[in-house]
Coordinates of C-alpha atoms in Angstrom, one line a residue:
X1 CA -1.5 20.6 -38.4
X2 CA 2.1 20.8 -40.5
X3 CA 1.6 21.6 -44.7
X4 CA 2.2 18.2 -45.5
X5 CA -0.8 17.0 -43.5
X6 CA -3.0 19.7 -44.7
X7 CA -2.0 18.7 -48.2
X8 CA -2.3 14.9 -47.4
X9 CA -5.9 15.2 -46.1
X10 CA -7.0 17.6 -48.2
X11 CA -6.1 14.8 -50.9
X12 CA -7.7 12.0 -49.3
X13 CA -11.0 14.3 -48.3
X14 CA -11.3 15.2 -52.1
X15 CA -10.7 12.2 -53.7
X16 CA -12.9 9.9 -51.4
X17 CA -15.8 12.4 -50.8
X18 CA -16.9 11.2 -54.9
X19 CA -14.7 8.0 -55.3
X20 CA -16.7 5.2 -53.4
X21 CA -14.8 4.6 -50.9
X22 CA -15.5 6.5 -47.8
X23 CA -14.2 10.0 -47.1
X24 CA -15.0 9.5 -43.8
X25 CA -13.2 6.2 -43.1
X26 CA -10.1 7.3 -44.9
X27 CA -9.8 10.4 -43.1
X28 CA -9.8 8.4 -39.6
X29 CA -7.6 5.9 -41.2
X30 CA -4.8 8.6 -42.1
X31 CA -5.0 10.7 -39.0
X32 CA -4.2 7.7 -36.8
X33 CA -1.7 7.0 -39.7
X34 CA 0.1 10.0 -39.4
X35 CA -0.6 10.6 -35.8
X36 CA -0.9 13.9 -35.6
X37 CA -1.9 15.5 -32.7
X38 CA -3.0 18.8 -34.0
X39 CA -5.7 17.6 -36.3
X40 CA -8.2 17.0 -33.3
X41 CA -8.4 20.8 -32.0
X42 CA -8.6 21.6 -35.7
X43 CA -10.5 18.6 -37.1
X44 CA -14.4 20.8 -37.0
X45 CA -12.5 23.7 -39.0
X46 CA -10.6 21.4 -41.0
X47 CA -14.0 19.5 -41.7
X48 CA -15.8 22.8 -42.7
X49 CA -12.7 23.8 -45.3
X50 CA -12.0 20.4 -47.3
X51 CA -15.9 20.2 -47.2
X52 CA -16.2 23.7 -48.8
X53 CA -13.6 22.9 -50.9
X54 CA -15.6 19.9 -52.4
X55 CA -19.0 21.5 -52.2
X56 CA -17.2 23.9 -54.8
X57 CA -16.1 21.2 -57.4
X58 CA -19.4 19.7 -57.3
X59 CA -20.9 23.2 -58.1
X60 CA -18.3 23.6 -60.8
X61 CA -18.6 19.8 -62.7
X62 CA -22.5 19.8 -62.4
X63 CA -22.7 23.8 -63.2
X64 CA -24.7 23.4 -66.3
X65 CA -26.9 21.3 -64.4
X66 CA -27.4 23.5 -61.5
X67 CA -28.2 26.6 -63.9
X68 CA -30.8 24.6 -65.7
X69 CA -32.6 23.5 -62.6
X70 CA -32.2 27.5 -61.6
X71 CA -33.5 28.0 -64.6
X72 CA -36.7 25.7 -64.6
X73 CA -37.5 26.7 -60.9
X74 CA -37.6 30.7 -61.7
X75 CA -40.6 29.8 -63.7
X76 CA -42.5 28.3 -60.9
X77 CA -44.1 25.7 -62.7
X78 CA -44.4 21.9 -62.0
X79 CA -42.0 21.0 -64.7
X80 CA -38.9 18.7 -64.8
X81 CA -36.9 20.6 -62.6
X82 CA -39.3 21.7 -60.0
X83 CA -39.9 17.6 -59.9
X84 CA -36.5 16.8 -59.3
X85 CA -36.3 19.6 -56.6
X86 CA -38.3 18.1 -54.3
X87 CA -36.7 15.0 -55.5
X88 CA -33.5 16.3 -53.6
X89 CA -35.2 18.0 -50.6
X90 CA -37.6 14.4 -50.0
X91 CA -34.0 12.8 -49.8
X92 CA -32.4 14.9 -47.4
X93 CA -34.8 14.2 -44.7
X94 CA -33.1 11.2 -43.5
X95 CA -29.9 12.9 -42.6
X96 CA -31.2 15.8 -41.6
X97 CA -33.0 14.0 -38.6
X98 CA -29.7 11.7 -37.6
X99 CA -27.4 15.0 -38.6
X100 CA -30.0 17.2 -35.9
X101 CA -31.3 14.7 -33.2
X102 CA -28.5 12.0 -32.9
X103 CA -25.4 14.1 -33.4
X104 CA -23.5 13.4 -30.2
X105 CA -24.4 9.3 -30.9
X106 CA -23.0 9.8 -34.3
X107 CA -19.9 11.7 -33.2
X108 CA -18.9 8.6 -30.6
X109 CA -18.3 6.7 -33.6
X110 CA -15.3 8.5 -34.8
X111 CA -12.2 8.8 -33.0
X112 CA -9.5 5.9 -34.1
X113 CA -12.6 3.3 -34.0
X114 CA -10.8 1.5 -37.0
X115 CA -12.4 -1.7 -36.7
X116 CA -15.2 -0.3 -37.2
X117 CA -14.3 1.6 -40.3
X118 CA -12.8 -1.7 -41.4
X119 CA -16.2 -3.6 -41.1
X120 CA -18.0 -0.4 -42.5
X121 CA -15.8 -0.5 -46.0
X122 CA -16.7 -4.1 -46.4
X123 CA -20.1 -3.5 -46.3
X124 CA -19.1 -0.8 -48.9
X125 CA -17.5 -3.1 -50.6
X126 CA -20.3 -5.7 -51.1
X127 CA -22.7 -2.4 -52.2
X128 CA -20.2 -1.8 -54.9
X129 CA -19.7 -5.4 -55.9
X130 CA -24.0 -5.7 -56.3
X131 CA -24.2 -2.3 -58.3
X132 CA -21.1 -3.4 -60.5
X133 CA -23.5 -6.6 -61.9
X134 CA -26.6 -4.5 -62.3
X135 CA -27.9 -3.6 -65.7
X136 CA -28.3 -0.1 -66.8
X137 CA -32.1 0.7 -67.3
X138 CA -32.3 4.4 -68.8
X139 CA -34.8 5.0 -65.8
X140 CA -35.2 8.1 -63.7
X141 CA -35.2 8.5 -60.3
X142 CA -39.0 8.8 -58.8
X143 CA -39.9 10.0 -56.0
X144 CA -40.4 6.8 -53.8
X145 CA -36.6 6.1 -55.1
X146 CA -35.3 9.1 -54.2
X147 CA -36.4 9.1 -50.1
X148 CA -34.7 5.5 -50.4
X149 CA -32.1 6.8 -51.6
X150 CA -31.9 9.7 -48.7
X151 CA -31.8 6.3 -46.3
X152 CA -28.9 4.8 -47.8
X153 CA -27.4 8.8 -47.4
X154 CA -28.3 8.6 -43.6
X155 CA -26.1 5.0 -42.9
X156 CA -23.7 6.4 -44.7
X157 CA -23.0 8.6 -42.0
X158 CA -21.4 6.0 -40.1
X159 CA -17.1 5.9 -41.1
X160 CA -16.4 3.4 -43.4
X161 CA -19.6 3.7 -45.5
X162 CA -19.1 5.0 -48.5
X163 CA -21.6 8.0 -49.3
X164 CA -22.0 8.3 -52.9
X165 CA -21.1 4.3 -52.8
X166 CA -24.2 3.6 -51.0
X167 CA -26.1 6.2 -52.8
X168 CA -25.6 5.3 -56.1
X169 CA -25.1 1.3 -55.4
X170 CA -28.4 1.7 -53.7
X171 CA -30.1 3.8 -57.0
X172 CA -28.7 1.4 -59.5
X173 CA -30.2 -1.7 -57.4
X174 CA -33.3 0.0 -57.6
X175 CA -33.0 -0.1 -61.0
X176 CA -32.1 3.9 -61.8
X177 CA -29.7 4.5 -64.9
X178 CA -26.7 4.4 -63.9
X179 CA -25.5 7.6 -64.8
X180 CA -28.8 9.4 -63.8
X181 CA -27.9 7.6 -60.4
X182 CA -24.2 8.8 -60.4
X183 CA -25.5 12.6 -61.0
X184 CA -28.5 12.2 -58.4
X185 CA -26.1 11.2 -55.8
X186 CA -23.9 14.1 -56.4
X187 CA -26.6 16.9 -56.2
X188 CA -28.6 15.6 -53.2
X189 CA -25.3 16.1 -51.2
X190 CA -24.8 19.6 -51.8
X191 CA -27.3 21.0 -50.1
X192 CA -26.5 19.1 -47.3
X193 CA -22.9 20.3 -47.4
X194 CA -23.9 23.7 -47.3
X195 CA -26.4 23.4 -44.7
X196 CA -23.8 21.9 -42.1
X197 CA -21.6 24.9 -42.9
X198 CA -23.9 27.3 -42.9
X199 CA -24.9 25.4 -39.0
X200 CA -21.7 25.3 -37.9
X201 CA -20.9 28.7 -38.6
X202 CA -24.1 30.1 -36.8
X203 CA -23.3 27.8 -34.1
X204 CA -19.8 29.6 -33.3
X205 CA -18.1 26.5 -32.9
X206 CA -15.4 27.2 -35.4
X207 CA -12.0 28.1 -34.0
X208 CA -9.7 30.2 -36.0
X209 CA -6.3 31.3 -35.7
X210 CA -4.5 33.3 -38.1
X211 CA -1.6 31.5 -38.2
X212 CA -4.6 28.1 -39.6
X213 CA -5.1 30.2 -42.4
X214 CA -2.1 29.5 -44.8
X215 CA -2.8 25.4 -43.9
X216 CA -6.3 25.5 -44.6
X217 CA -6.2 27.2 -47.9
X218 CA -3.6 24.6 -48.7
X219 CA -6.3 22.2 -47.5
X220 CA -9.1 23.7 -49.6
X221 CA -7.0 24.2 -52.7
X222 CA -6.0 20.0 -52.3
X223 CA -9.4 19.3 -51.5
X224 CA -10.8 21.3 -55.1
X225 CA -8.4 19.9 -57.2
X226 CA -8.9 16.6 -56.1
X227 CA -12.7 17.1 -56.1
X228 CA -13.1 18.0 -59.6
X229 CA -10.8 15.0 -60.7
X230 CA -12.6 12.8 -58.5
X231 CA -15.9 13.7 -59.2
X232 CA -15.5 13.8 -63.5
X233 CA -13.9 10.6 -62.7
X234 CA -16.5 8.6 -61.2
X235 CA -19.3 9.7 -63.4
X236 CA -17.7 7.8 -66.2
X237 CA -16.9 4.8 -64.2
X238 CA -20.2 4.1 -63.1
X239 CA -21.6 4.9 -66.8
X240 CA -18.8 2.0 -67.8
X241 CA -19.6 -0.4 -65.0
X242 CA -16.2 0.0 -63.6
X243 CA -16.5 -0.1 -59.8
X244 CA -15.5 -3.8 -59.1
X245 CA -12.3 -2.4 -58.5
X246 CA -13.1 -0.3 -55.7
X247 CA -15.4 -3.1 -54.4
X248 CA -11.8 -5.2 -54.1
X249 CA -9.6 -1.7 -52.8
X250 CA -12.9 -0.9 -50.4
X251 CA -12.4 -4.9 -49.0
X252 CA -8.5 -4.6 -49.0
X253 CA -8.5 -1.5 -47.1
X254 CA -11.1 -2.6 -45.1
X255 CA -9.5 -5.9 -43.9
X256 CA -6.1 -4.1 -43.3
X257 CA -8.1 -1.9 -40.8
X258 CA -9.4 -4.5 -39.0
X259 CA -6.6 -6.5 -38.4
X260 CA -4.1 -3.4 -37.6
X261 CA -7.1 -2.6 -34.9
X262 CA -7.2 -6.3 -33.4
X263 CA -3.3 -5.7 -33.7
X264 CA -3.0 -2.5 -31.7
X265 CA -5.9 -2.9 -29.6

């Protein structure tokens, strides 16, 4: 992987991991762009950095958050924050059981299938059209919500789904504030994000070579800065009803894919 790749990706992975649009999808779509050849032996340790990187900017934005839940937990009560603990962990179970038990299924899916990332952001792009016309209700997310929510986090596993897209399309449907949805969707990913680290480190199936390191700290350092933009960004979007744009980008992109993959195929 050259500089300019690292720097490209680490871009697109930072950006797209908060802005609805499908980190995922757009990292397929700009390795077969670029056509680089390096990025597959590198693609698990490249995964593991930019996802650090934006694991980091989420901790750093939502930071008073985190403290205050840190807070509220060290005092082992059932208050607020114990609540919206479990709120988190009840909506991780989803992925965690495709993430564990269909991993290899999940993996065929990614590879240069961009027709399939192309279909994927339209459906991300009708999620973000829906949201868009909902009204903002002041609610909180409950617990039934929030294991809904954790489905909507499972699809979005496939490319071309937008993660916090279908996450906080999916709360604001349910009729969650919008910007308690937009911060609930942030915070039940970082655990996650961690968690597949912290696996694929013990699983010793990271690769490094010394001469990786100067490319993927130009990665990671992409990858925060982008993060932190993107993910300050979209909280103010969603609290202004502002994501029919991305609905039209997501279907634009989307359509592009689709018919360069009929194209090429």
């Amino acid at each position: 992987m050259t500089t300019f790749e690292a720097i490209i990706l680490g871009i697109v992975q930072g950006l797209t991991e908060f802005l609805p649009v499908s980190s995922s999808g757009h990292l397929e779509i700009a390795s077969v762009l670029l056509g680089s050849t390096s990025l597959p032996e590198e693609s698990l340790l490249f995964t593991v950095v930019v996802h650090f990187a934006t694991a980091m900017s989420t901790i750093v934005v939502f930071r008073k958050d985190i403290l205050h839940i840190l807070q509220g937990l060290l005092k082992f009560q059932w208050n607020e924050e114990a609540q919206f603990s479990v709120k988190i962990i009840l909506s991780m179970i989803p992925a965690v059981i495709i993430g564990l038990f269909f991993e290899e299924e999940l993996e065929q899916m990614f590879g240069g299938k961009i027709i399939l990332v192309g279909s994927m952001l339209l459906v991300t792009a009708l999620l973000l059209f829906l949201a868009d016309k909902a009204k903002n209700t002041g609610k909180p997310v409950s617990t039934g919500q929030a294991i809904i929510v954790g489905f909507a986090q499972a699809v979005a596993m496939l490319p071309g789904i937008s993660r916090s897209g279908a996450t906080i399309s999916t709360s604001v449907l349910l009729g969650i504030d919008k910007e308690k949805a937009a911060r609930f969707s942030f915070l039940m990913v970082l655990p996650l994000i961690i968690g597949k680290i912290g696996k694929d480190i013990l699983d010793g199936a990271l690769t490094y070579e010394s001469e990786n390191f100067g490319v993927m700290a130009i990665a990671f350092v992409a990858a925060f800065v982008a993060g932190l933009f993107a993910c300050s960004w979209m909280i103010q979007l969603v609290k202004k009803s502002k994501l029919t744009i991305f609905a039209v980008y997501c279907l634009i992109v989307g359509l592009i894919a689709i018919i360069g993959g009929l194209m090429t195929s």
